């Protein structure tokens, strides 16, 4: 395992425990040879070698980082404009370097190693002799994970300015894989995470975001799969961009059935000036190979992101069960009401109270005060510290909501600094939700936010922060940037955000940060690097959440998925579902409540108390276990998934029946991920009877289901392996 170089053929062989990735230098161009299941170093590979391009030129050469203008008419991975206005560069191979471990990316989030033995990194250096543009392709391969992490560093070693007009993070030409499908996550606000699958045909399939955020509409992830690929069978090639801004990803099939896939920062409205000696580092893309279907691909992402992307003391810690006051009170609350909800939560075993929007400035609705980060003494006469202390006395931790990237035109901050928002002089400033976007390219703006927020952190006993972001970027310009750098604004905004988050999360490591962007508008690996969990969607309806959470799990671990029980009729769709059903759905992520606990009946409080006790028993398995998706809510009238411990001795199964059907057939749920040699004691949520089944029986014949004839019926099954019998 590691990286083998065959100097005489120009072949680079990157191997993990179950995967190989081959690159060959062909006539000075890095060519893509193979990506798939592991190949042994010692076996013959000369028949895999690619010959120098002849009549067809570069248009038939499978490449690692292709250019445009020299005979390849497919989408390029980069484009540079030179000082004379021309746009022709030709990168040729200069050399390579191999190092142990994985170097960090300065100013950008990235996966990491804790020991250099975990991974090896290959750097391929390319150069355009005419302009002096030098490009370094970075590949990190993990020894025990089927993961390659790629990024690119572009440096101007010439004597004149040049401008990058396109700088993607990775390109792969899969010439040996015809007839592929693409799978990606699509949707909108309140219906994120829809799994979309379509066949690739000649032409281009493209997903992207031009919103300055990764977006509700399309997530910065895609997988190329063979047509026969399912959850447990077939090949899958995953691409996940560690970035929180506008992105693009495209799959282009040429006339010969070769598929080119590339991904990175969106080239639309992007340019980056490189003066002599300056560099540009692209975000990294995490590429995962699976030969055992989508489920194996997902579990590879889950474990990597949970343990080598998330950081800090909460990375491995069990997350607290919370109650958030938003849907309970909206803006209409006072200190006593908050304490009443917290007191009821303490009686039910809840561990954290979160004060949401409305505590600052003169914030009685969502049309004012963003940017005025000081407490509203009308609602909180004793201030935040008083409320936090009173809630602590009830036995709960205290958390707080912020929206630090926005500014309200009706705010003291805007009246004092109208130039601090993203804007173009002389043009209309487009408001959304009565707010504008702060210019995070500016250090003075970031310093103001840091000082405002850190002052609260230092004076109020806060253990949790919900960091919200509720609109896309418009009028993307900055008074602080010169004309020739205005097209850098969107990316510089994200770099500024990352710089601020690094200061806050490292300066206050005791605080658990949760990301939010009107729910899942910025659910991406870039944010997980700073905040180990994300509010998955503003839609808290349990039926809709089956789809949202199922789809999100395609790439993101359950430990990152915020999931709450809310009141009925549901505030987003008006649906009425049983409290037990809502609880079972929410317990499949980071569990909490978003309602008025004081309004519950005694019977409902007993249900909540049982749910809280159950989740405390299960949460370690939910947050760290291997997830197996069993039945898709996108394909039928029910859904199911399960979590399995690493040693396969414990498992937790959830089954959800959405609509009852008359005279149903006998049903059994085939499980996955168990040890076929073990026997499991099965405890049921809806039946006191304890049963024992073999792991082989549960995976081959299934677990018998006995659902009541009612809509929105759910149940869980806790599996515990029995100790081997003594001789």
Tab-separated table of C-alpha atoms in Angstrom, residues 23-419:
chain	number	residue	atom	x	y	z
A	23	UNK	CA	-1.508	7.822	-13.507
A	24	UNK	CA	0.912	7.760	-16.417
A	25	UNK	CA	2.957	10.588	-17.892
A	26	UNK	CA	2.238	10.464	-21.639
A	27	UNK	CA	4.190	12.854	-23.851
A	28	UNK	CA	4.455	15.214	-20.875
A	29	UNK	CA	0.755	15.047	-19.931
A	30	UNK	CA	-0.513	13.295	-16.762
A	31	UNK	CA	-2.947	10.711	-18.133
A	32	UNK	CA	-5.579	8.795	-16.210
A	33	UNK	CA	-5.052	5.040	-16.530
A	34	UNK	CA	-7.256	3.346	-13.925
A	35	UNK	CA	-9.363	3.864	-10.803
A	36	UNK	CA	-11.069	0.915	-9.139
A	37	UNK	CA	-10.470	-2.195	-7.073
A	38	UNK	CA	-6.953	-2.834	-5.826
A	39	UNK	CA	-4.337	-4.140	-8.266
A	40	UNK	CA	-1.223	-5.877	-6.975
A	41	UNK	CA	2.013	-4.010	-7.643
A	42	UNK	CA	3.763	-7.081	-8.982
A	43	UNK	CA	1.347	-7.997	-11.724
A	44	UNK	CA	1.776	-7.035	-15.361
A	45	UNK	CA	0.710	-3.496	-16.239
A	46	UNK	CA	2.384	-2.756	-19.557
A	47	UNK	CA	-0.871	-3.561	-21.377
A	48	UNK	CA	-2.574	-0.780	-19.405
A	49	UNK	CA	-0.154	1.870	-20.631
A	50	UNK	CA	-1.454	4.681	-22.801
A	51	UNK	CA	0.399	5.646	-25.968
A	52	UNK	CA	1.190	9.196	-26.997
A	53	UNK	CA	-1.681	10.952	-28.810
A	54	UNK	CA	-1.498	10.704	-32.570
A	55	UNK	CA	-4.129	11.816	-35.096
A	56	UNK	CA	-6.853	12.418	-32.529
A	57	UNK	CA	-4.485	14.469	-30.385
A	58	UNK	CA	-5.454	15.392	-26.863
A	59	UNK	CA	-9.163	14.969	-27.568
A	60	UNK	CA	-8.815	11.197	-27.053
A	61	UNK	CA	-6.285	11.263	-24.205
A	62	UNK	CA	-7.753	10.535	-20.727
A	63	UNK	CA	-6.220	13.279	-18.599
A	64	UNK	CA	-5.753	14.283	-14.966
A	65	UNK	CA	-5.757	18.087	-15.394
A	66	UNK	CA	-6.674	19.027	-18.977
A	67	UNK	CA	-6.356	22.400	-20.679
A	68	UNK	CA	-8.284	24.013	-23.514
A	69	UNK	CA	-6.914	25.349	-26.764
A	70	UNK	CA	-4.389	22.669	-27.716
A	71	UNK	CA	-6.638	20.046	-29.258
A	72	UNK	CA	-8.805	18.841	-26.354
A	73	UNK	CA	-12.324	20.169	-27.008
A	74	UNK	CA	-13.883	18.829	-23.813
A	75	UNK	CA	-14.352	20.899	-20.674
A	76	UNK	CA	-10.975	21.876	-19.216
A	77	UNK	CA	-9.966	21.740	-15.571
A	78	UNK	CA	-8.404	25.199	-15.660
A	79	UNK	CA	-7.979	28.249	-17.857
A	80	UNK	CA	-5.562	31.151	-17.506
A	81	UNK	CA	-5.611	34.532	-19.257
A	82	UNK	CA	-2.185	35.995	-19.876
A	83	UNK	CA	-1.134	39.641	-19.785
A	84	UNK	CA	-1.481	39.924	-23.577
A	85	UNK	CA	-5.102	38.728	-23.422
A	86	UNK	CA	-4.408	35.271	-24.853
A	87	UNK	CA	-5.723	32.191	-23.087
A	88	UNK	CA	-3.465	29.411	-24.336
A	89	UNK	CA	-1.292	27.561	-21.853
A	90	UNK	CA	0.124	24.057	-22.066
A	91	UNK	CA	1.133	22.358	-18.850
A	92	UNK	CA	3.879	19.765	-19.162
A	93	UNK	CA	5.232	17.422	-16.519
A	94	UNK	CA	8.349	18.562	-14.645
A	95	UNK	CA	8.696	16.184	-11.699
A	96	UNK	CA	7.179	14.612	-8.625
A	97	UNK	CA	7.563	14.386	-4.870
A	98	UNK	CA	6.196	11.827	-2.392
A	99	UNK	CA	5.736	12.577	1.313
A	100	UNK	CA	4.259	10.715	4.255
A	101	UNK	CA	0.993	11.906	5.771
A	102	UNK	CA	-1.137	14.740	4.452
A	103	UNK	CA	-0.160	18.416	4.444
A	104	UNK	CA	-2.784	20.970	5.540
A	105	UNK	CA	-4.276	23.472	3.112
A	106	UNK	CA	-3.546	26.970	4.364
A	107	UNK	CA	-6.770	28.904	4.870
A	108	UNK	CA	-9.021	26.067	3.723
A	109	UNK	CA	-10.766	23.217	5.556
A	110	UNK	CA	-9.386	19.789	4.784
A	111	UNK	CA	-9.374	16.218	5.986
A	112	UNK	CA	-6.298	15.350	8.024
A	113	UNK	CA	-4.206	12.538	9.427
A	114	UNK	CA	-3.273	12.044	13.068
A	115	UNK	CA	-0.318	9.834	12.145
A	116	UNK	CA	1.811	10.101	8.997
A	117	UNK	CA	1.462	6.343	8.537
A	118	UNK	CA	-2.232	6.819	7.680
A	119	UNK	CA	-1.570	8.236	4.217
A	120	UNK	CA	0.930	9.134	1.505
A	121	UNK	CA	0.869	12.247	-0.646
A	122	UNK	CA	2.010	12.576	-4.259
A	123	UNK	CA	2.760	15.962	-5.807
A	124	UNK	CA	3.003	16.161	-9.593
A	125	UNK	CA	4.540	19.410	-10.825
A	126	UNK	CA	3.514	20.772	-14.229
A	127	UNK	CA	4.595	23.971	-15.959
A	128	UNK	CA	3.715	26.137	-18.928
A	129	UNK	CA	7.081	27.266	-20.263
A	130	UNK	CA	5.661	30.299	-22.091
A	131	UNK	CA	3.781	31.989	-19.228
A	132	UNK	CA	5.588	30.570	-16.212
A	133	UNK	CA	2.372	29.130	-14.770
A	134	UNK	CA	3.280	26.255	-12.460
A	135	UNK	CA	0.618	23.794	-11.328
A	136	UNK	CA	1.029	21.201	-8.587
A	137	UNK	CA	-1.459	18.347	-8.524
A	138	UNK	CA	-1.806	16.957	-5.001
A	139	UNK	CA	-3.003	13.400	-4.346
A	140	UNK	CA	-3.308	11.914	-0.857
A	141	UNK	CA	-4.171	8.236	-0.607
A	142	UNK	CA	-5.173	6.706	2.724
A	143	UNK	CA	-3.727	3.304	3.556
A	144	UNK	CA	-6.823	1.751	5.156
A	145	UNK	CA	-9.570	3.740	3.449
A	146	UNK	CA	-10.613	3.651	-0.197
A	147	UNK	CA	-10.118	7.403	-0.367
A	148	UNK	CA	-8.074	9.747	-2.557
A	149	UNK	CA	-8.052	13.438	-1.686
A	150	UNK	CA	-7.139	15.783	-4.516
A	151	UNK	CA	-6.461	19.499	-4.824
A	152	UNK	CA	-4.392	21.838	-6.983
A	153	UNK	CA	-1.966	24.665	-6.295
A	154	UNK	CA	-1.421	27.166	-9.132
A	155	UNK	CA	1.555	29.531	-8.957
A	156	UNK	CA	2.697	32.358	-11.238
A	157	UNK	CA	6.426	31.852	-11.750
A	158	UNK	CA	6.459	34.210	-14.701
A	159	UNK	CA	7.332	37.894	-14.915
A	160	UNK	CA	3.854	39.222	-15.784
A	161	UNK	CA	0.413	39.072	-14.210
A	162	UNK	CA	-1.942	36.340	-15.239
A	163	UNK	CA	-5.584	35.779	-14.401
A	164	UNK	CA	-7.156	32.431	-13.580
A	165	UNK	CA	-10.583	32.151	-15.153
A	166	UNK	CA	-11.146	28.548	-14.116
A	167	UNK	CA	-9.352	26.505	-11.448
A	168	UNK	CA	-11.097	23.257	-10.579
A	169	UNK	CA	-9.955	20.853	-7.892
A	170	UNK	CA	-9.926	17.572	-9.802
A	171	UNK	CA	-10.588	15.963	-13.161
A	172	UNK	CA	-11.009	12.245	-13.930
A	173	UNK	CA	-11.481	10.774	-17.413
A	174	UNK	CA	-13.136	7.363	-17.026
A	175	UNK	CA	-12.575	6.086	-20.546
A	176	UNK	CA	-12.961	2.418	-19.547
A	177	UNK	CA	-16.346	2.913	-17.834
A	178	UNK	CA	-19.106	3.330	-20.445
A	179	UNK	CA	-22.797	3.646	-19.587
A	180	UNK	CA	-22.535	5.300	-16.199
A	181	UNK	CA	-25.284	6.840	-14.079
A	182	UNK	CA	-24.856	9.963	-11.976
A	183	UNK	CA	-26.397	10.354	-8.509
A	184	UNK	CA	-26.598	13.690	-6.718
A	185	UNK	CA	-28.604	15.482	-4.037
A	186	UNK	CA	-31.167	18.023	-5.212
A	187	UNK	CA	-34.097	19.939	-3.726
A	188	UNK	CA	-35.031	23.335	-2.341
A	189	UNK	CA	-35.590	25.015	0.996
A	190	UNK	CA	-37.515	22.600	3.285
A	191	UNK	CA	-37.037	19.633	0.933
A	192	UNK	CA	-33.312	19.093	0.790
A	193	UNK	CA	-31.496	15.823	0.149
A	194	UNK	CA	-33.541	14.355	-2.704
A	195	UNK	CA	-31.581	11.544	-4.340
A	196	UNK	CA	-31.568	12.116	-8.088
A	197	UNK	CA	-30.270	9.417	-10.414
A	198	UNK	CA	-30.015	9.657	-14.175
A	199	UNK	CA	-28.172	7.928	-16.991
A	200	UNK	CA	-25.271	9.730	-18.634
A	201	UNK	CA	-25.443	10.046	-22.390
A	202	UNK	CA	-23.343	11.917	-24.939
A	203	UNK	CA	-23.211	15.532	-23.839
A	204	UNK	CA	-22.920	17.155	-20.437
A	205	UNK	CA	-24.739	16.757	-17.122
A	206	UNK	CA	-23.921	19.598	-14.757
A	207	UNK	CA	-24.824	20.552	-11.196
A	208	UNK	CA	-23.768	23.791	-9.576
A	209	UNK	CA	-24.534	26.666	-7.243
A	210	UNK	CA	-24.156	30.338	-8.154
A	211	UNK	CA	-25.588	31.461	-4.802
A	212	UNK	CA	-22.304	32.005	-2.965
A	213	UNK	CA	-23.219	29.042	-0.753
A	214	UNK	CA	-23.350	25.324	-1.407
A	215	UNK	CA	-27.178	25.653	-1.499
A	216	UNK	CA	-30.411	23.794	-0.761
A	217	UNK	CA	-30.873	23.156	-4.461
A	218	UNK	CA	-27.758	21.076	-5.178
A	219	UNK	CA	-25.150	19.711	-2.801
A	220	UNK	CA	-21.389	19.736	-3.695
A	221	UNK	CA	-21.399	15.961	-4.099
A	222	UNK	CA	-21.951	13.497	-6.921
A	223	UNK	CA	-21.353	9.808	-7.514
A	224	UNK	CA	-20.799	8.039	-10.811
A	225	UNK	CA	-22.129	4.481	-10.675
A	226	UNK	CA	-22.649	1.562	-13.007
A	227	UNK	CA	-26.281	0.989	-14.048
A	228	UNK	CA	-26.544	-2.135	-11.884
A	229	UNK	CA	-25.205	-0.425	-8.742
A	230	UNK	CA	-27.478	-0.658	-5.694
A	231	UNK	CA	-27.019	-0.098	-1.977
A	232	UNK	CA	-24.970	-3.280	-1.619
A	233	UNK	CA	-23.738	-4.198	-5.106
A	234	UNK	CA	-21.824	-2.574	-7.950
A	235	UNK	CA	-19.220	0.139	-8.374
A	236	UNK	CA	-19.532	3.712	-7.134
A	237	UNK	CA	-17.117	6.624	-7.595
A	238	UNK	CA	-17.887	9.438	-5.153
A	239	UNK	CA	-16.775	13.094	-5.368
A	240	UNK	CA	-17.340	15.397	-2.384
A	241	UNK	CA	-16.014	18.977	-2.441
A	242	UNK	CA	-14.766	20.375	0.871
A	243	UNK	CA	-16.075	23.882	0.192
A	244	UNK	CA	-18.968	26.079	1.328
A	245	UNK	CA	-19.353	28.516	-1.566
A	246	UNK	CA	-20.497	28.367	-5.174
A	247	UNK	CA	-19.362	25.150	-6.863
A	248	UNK	CA	-19.665	23.280	-10.123
A	249	UNK	CA	-19.494	19.608	-11.027
A	250	UNK	CA	-19.907	18.218	-14.498
A	251	UNK	CA	-19.987	14.830	-16.192
A	252	UNK	CA	-19.289	15.015	-19.922
A	253	UNK	CA	-19.633	11.987	-22.184
A	254	UNK	CA	-17.789	12.254	-25.499
A	255	UNK	CA	-18.507	10.567	-28.833
A	256	UNK	CA	-16.468	7.521	-27.829
A	257	UNK	CA	-18.217	6.813	-24.523
A	258	UNK	CA	-15.517	8.275	-22.283
A	259	UNK	CA	-16.832	10.179	-19.263
A	260	UNK	CA	-14.973	13.241	-18.008
A	261	UNK	CA	-15.891	14.375	-14.503
A	262	UNK	CA	-14.531	17.521	-12.899
A	263	UNK	CA	-15.455	19.495	-9.801
A	264	UNK	CA	-14.398	22.648	-7.970
A	265	UNK	CA	-15.117	26.323	-7.350
A	266	UNK	CA	-17.747	27.606	-9.785
A	267	UNK	CA	-16.095	29.218	-12.815
A	268	UNK	CA	-19.127	31.431	-13.393
A	269	UNK	CA	-18.268	35.026	-12.423
A	270	UNK	CA	-14.887	33.847	-11.117
A	271	UNK	CA	-11.445	35.206	-11.864
A	272	UNK	CA	-8.325	35.381	-9.739
A	273	UNK	CA	-5.391	37.681	-10.396
A	274	UNK	CA	-1.998	36.062	-9.877
A	275	UNK	CA	0.875	38.518	-9.729
A	276	UNK	CA	4.397	37.116	-10.129
A	277	UNK	CA	5.191	34.879	-7.174
A	278	UNK	CA	1.553	34.505	-6.018
A	279	UNK	CA	-0.305	31.206	-5.638
A	280	UNK	CA	-3.903	30.033	-5.628
A	281	UNK	CA	-4.931	26.901	-3.733
A	282	UNK	CA	-8.121	25.127	-4.756
A	283	UNK	CA	-10.402	23.456	-2.205
A	284	UNK	CA	-9.939	19.725	-2.000
A	285	UNK	CA	-12.243	17.026	-3.294
A	286	UNK	CA	-12.610	13.730	-1.443
A	287	UNK	CA	-12.899	10.845	-3.908
A	288	UNK	CA	-14.198	7.501	-2.634
A	289	UNK	CA	-14.298	4.193	-4.494
A	290	UNK	CA	-16.650	1.363	-3.617
A	291	UNK	CA	-16.986	-2.016	-5.269
A	292	UNK	CA	-19.846	-2.981	-2.911
A	293	UNK	CA	-22.465	-0.385	-3.753
A	294	UNK	CA	-23.611	2.960	-2.429
A	295	UNK	CA	-23.831	1.840	1.177
A	296	UNK	CA	-20.133	1.011	1.342
A	297	UNK	CA	-19.300	4.355	-0.307
A	298	UNK	CA	-21.434	6.195	2.262
A	299	UNK	CA	-19.879	4.408	5.224
A	300	UNK	CA	-16.412	5.323	3.942
A	301	UNK	CA	-17.420	8.993	3.803
A	302	UNK	CA	-19.126	8.802	7.195
A	303	UNK	CA	-16.126	7.427	9.054
A	304	UNK	CA	-13.657	9.736	7.307
A	305	UNK	CA	-15.714	12.868	7.916
A	306	UNK	CA	-16.599	11.902	11.469
A	307	UNK	CA	-13.009	11.178	12.523
A	308	UNK	CA	-10.707	13.001	10.072
A	309	UNK	CA	-12.669	16.117	9.080
A	310	UNK	CA	-14.574	17.113	12.211
A	311	UNK	CA	-12.290	18.367	14.974
A	312	UNK	CA	-12.288	19.427	18.597
A	313	UNK	CA	-13.586	17.995	21.834
A	314	UNK	CA	-17.050	17.268	20.372
A	315	UNK	CA	-15.724	15.183	17.496
A	316	UNK	CA	-15.922	11.963	19.504
A	317	UNK	CA	-18.209	13.133	22.325
A	318	UNK	CA	-21.874	12.171	22.593
A	319	UNK	CA	-23.965	15.187	21.629
A	320	UNK	CA	-26.469	16.652	24.117
A	321	UNK	CA	-30.245	16.305	23.751
A	322	UNK	CA	-31.625	19.813	23.348
A	323	UNK	CA	-34.819	21.806	23.322
A	324	UNK	CA	-34.959	24.880	21.078
A	325	UNK	CA	-37.565	27.569	21.689
A	326	UNK	CA	-38.009	28.678	18.049
A	327	UNK	CA	-41.224	26.889	17.077
A	328	UNK	CA	-42.417	27.195	20.682
A	329	UNK	CA	-42.344	30.992	20.881
A	330	UNK	CA	-40.839	32.476	17.707
A	331	UNK	CA	-40.045	36.122	18.647
A	332	UNK	CA	-42.657	36.329	21.400
A	333	UNK	CA	-40.912	35.363	24.638
A	334	UNK	CA	-39.533	36.692	27.885
A	335	UNK	CA	-37.014	35.351	30.370
A	336	UNK	CA	-39.620	33.582	32.493
A	337	UNK	CA	-41.104	31.746	29.506
A	338	UNK	CA	-37.668	30.494	28.496
A	339	UNK	CA	-36.928	29.276	32.012
A	340	UNK	CA	-40.326	27.543	32.177
A	341	UNK	CA	-39.536	25.545	29.018
A	342	UNK	CA	-36.081	24.705	30.361
A	343	UNK	CA	-37.509	23.602	33.700
A	344	UNK	CA	-39.938	21.250	31.991
A	345	UNK	CA	-37.095	19.941	29.845
A	346	UNK	CA	-35.014	19.194	32.926
A	347	UNK	CA	-37.836	17.093	34.369
A	348	UNK	CA	-37.903	15.081	31.141
A	349	UNK	CA	-34.138	14.487	31.050
A	350	UNK	CA	-33.220	17.029	28.346
A	351	UNK	CA	-29.664	18.354	28.669
A	352	UNK	CA	-29.431	21.628	26.707
A	353	UNK	CA	-31.687	24.645	26.219
A	354	UNK	CA	-31.162	26.751	23.084
A	355	UNK	CA	-32.398	30.331	22.831
A	356	UNK	CA	-33.071	30.987	19.165
A	357	UNK	CA	-33.716	34.211	17.214
A	358	UNK	CA	-35.078	37.367	18.838
A	359	UNK	CA	-32.835	37.965	21.876
A	360	UNK	CA	-30.779	40.903	20.516
A	361	UNK	CA	-31.178	44.526	19.384
A	362	UNK	CA	-34.862	45.330	18.840
A	363	UNK	CA	-35.628	42.030	17.165
A	364	UNK	CA	-39.411	41.554	17.376
A	365	UNK	CA	-39.611	40.268	13.785
A	366	UNK	CA	-37.140	39.218	11.129
A	367	UNK	CA	-36.928	42.711	9.587
A	368	UNK	CA	-34.420	44.373	11.916
A	369	UNK	CA	-31.354	44.291	14.174
A	370	UNK	CA	-29.043	41.748	12.511
A	371	UNK	CA	-25.568	43.010	13.322
A	372	UNK	CA	-26.597	44.524	16.656
A	373	UNK	CA	-25.279	41.705	18.804
A	374	UNK	CA	-26.264	43.006	22.228
A	375	UNK	CA	-29.076	41.636	24.400
A	376	UNK	CA	-32.577	43.096	24.344
A	377	UNK	CA	-33.256	44.142	27.940
A	378	UNK	CA	-36.966	44.554	27.238
A	379	UNK	CA	-37.290	40.772	26.879
A	380	UNK	CA	-34.368	39.837	29.100
A	381	UNK	CA	-34.200	42.400	31.944
A	382	UNK	CA	-31.305	40.592	33.590
A	383	UNK	CA	-29.545	39.948	30.294
A	384	UNK	CA	-28.296	36.731	28.797
A	385	UNK	CA	-26.113	35.902	31.777
A	386	UNK	CA	-29.130	35.958	34.080
A	387	UNK	CA	-31.172	33.662	31.806
A	388	UNK	CA	-28.239	31.306	31.362
A	389	UNK	CA	-27.648	31.085	35.115
A	390	UNK	CA	-31.335	30.445	35.826
A	391	UNK	CA	-31.358	27.686	33.215
A	392	UNK	CA	-28.149	26.226	34.635
A	393	UNK	CA	-29.840	26.082	38.017
A	394	UNK	CA	-32.466	23.823	36.432
A	395	UNK	CA	-29.665	21.457	35.378
A	396	UNK	CA	-29.464	22.340	31.665
A	397	UNK	CA	-26.655	23.757	29.562
A	398	UNK	CA	-27.345	27.002	27.689
A	399	UNK	CA	-27.027	27.613	23.948
A	400	UNK	CA	-27.601	30.614	21.701
A	401	UNK	CA	-28.564	31.390	18.094
A	402	UNK	CA	-26.623	33.861	15.923
A	403	UNK	CA	-26.787	34.975	12.302
A	404	UNK	CA	-23.391	36.687	12.105
A	405	UNK	CA	-22.996	36.915	8.315
A	406	UNK	CA	-26.020	39.185	7.810
A	407	UNK	CA	-26.920	42.799	8.436
A	408	UNK	CA	-30.375	44.407	8.605
A	409	UNK	CA	-30.806	47.790	6.907
A	410	UNK	CA	-32.860	48.606	10.006
A	411	UNK	CA	-29.974	48.230	12.455
A	412	UNK	CA	-27.549	50.434	14.319
A	413	UNK	CA	-24.672	48.706	12.568
A	414	UNK	CA	-25.991	49.489	9.082
A	415	UNK	CA	-26.701	53.099	9.953
A	416	UNK	CA	-23.104	53.411	11.125
A	417	UNK	CA	-21.465	51.317	8.380
A	418	UNK	CA	-23.609	51.122	5.223
A	419	UNK	CA	-20.469	50.199	3.274
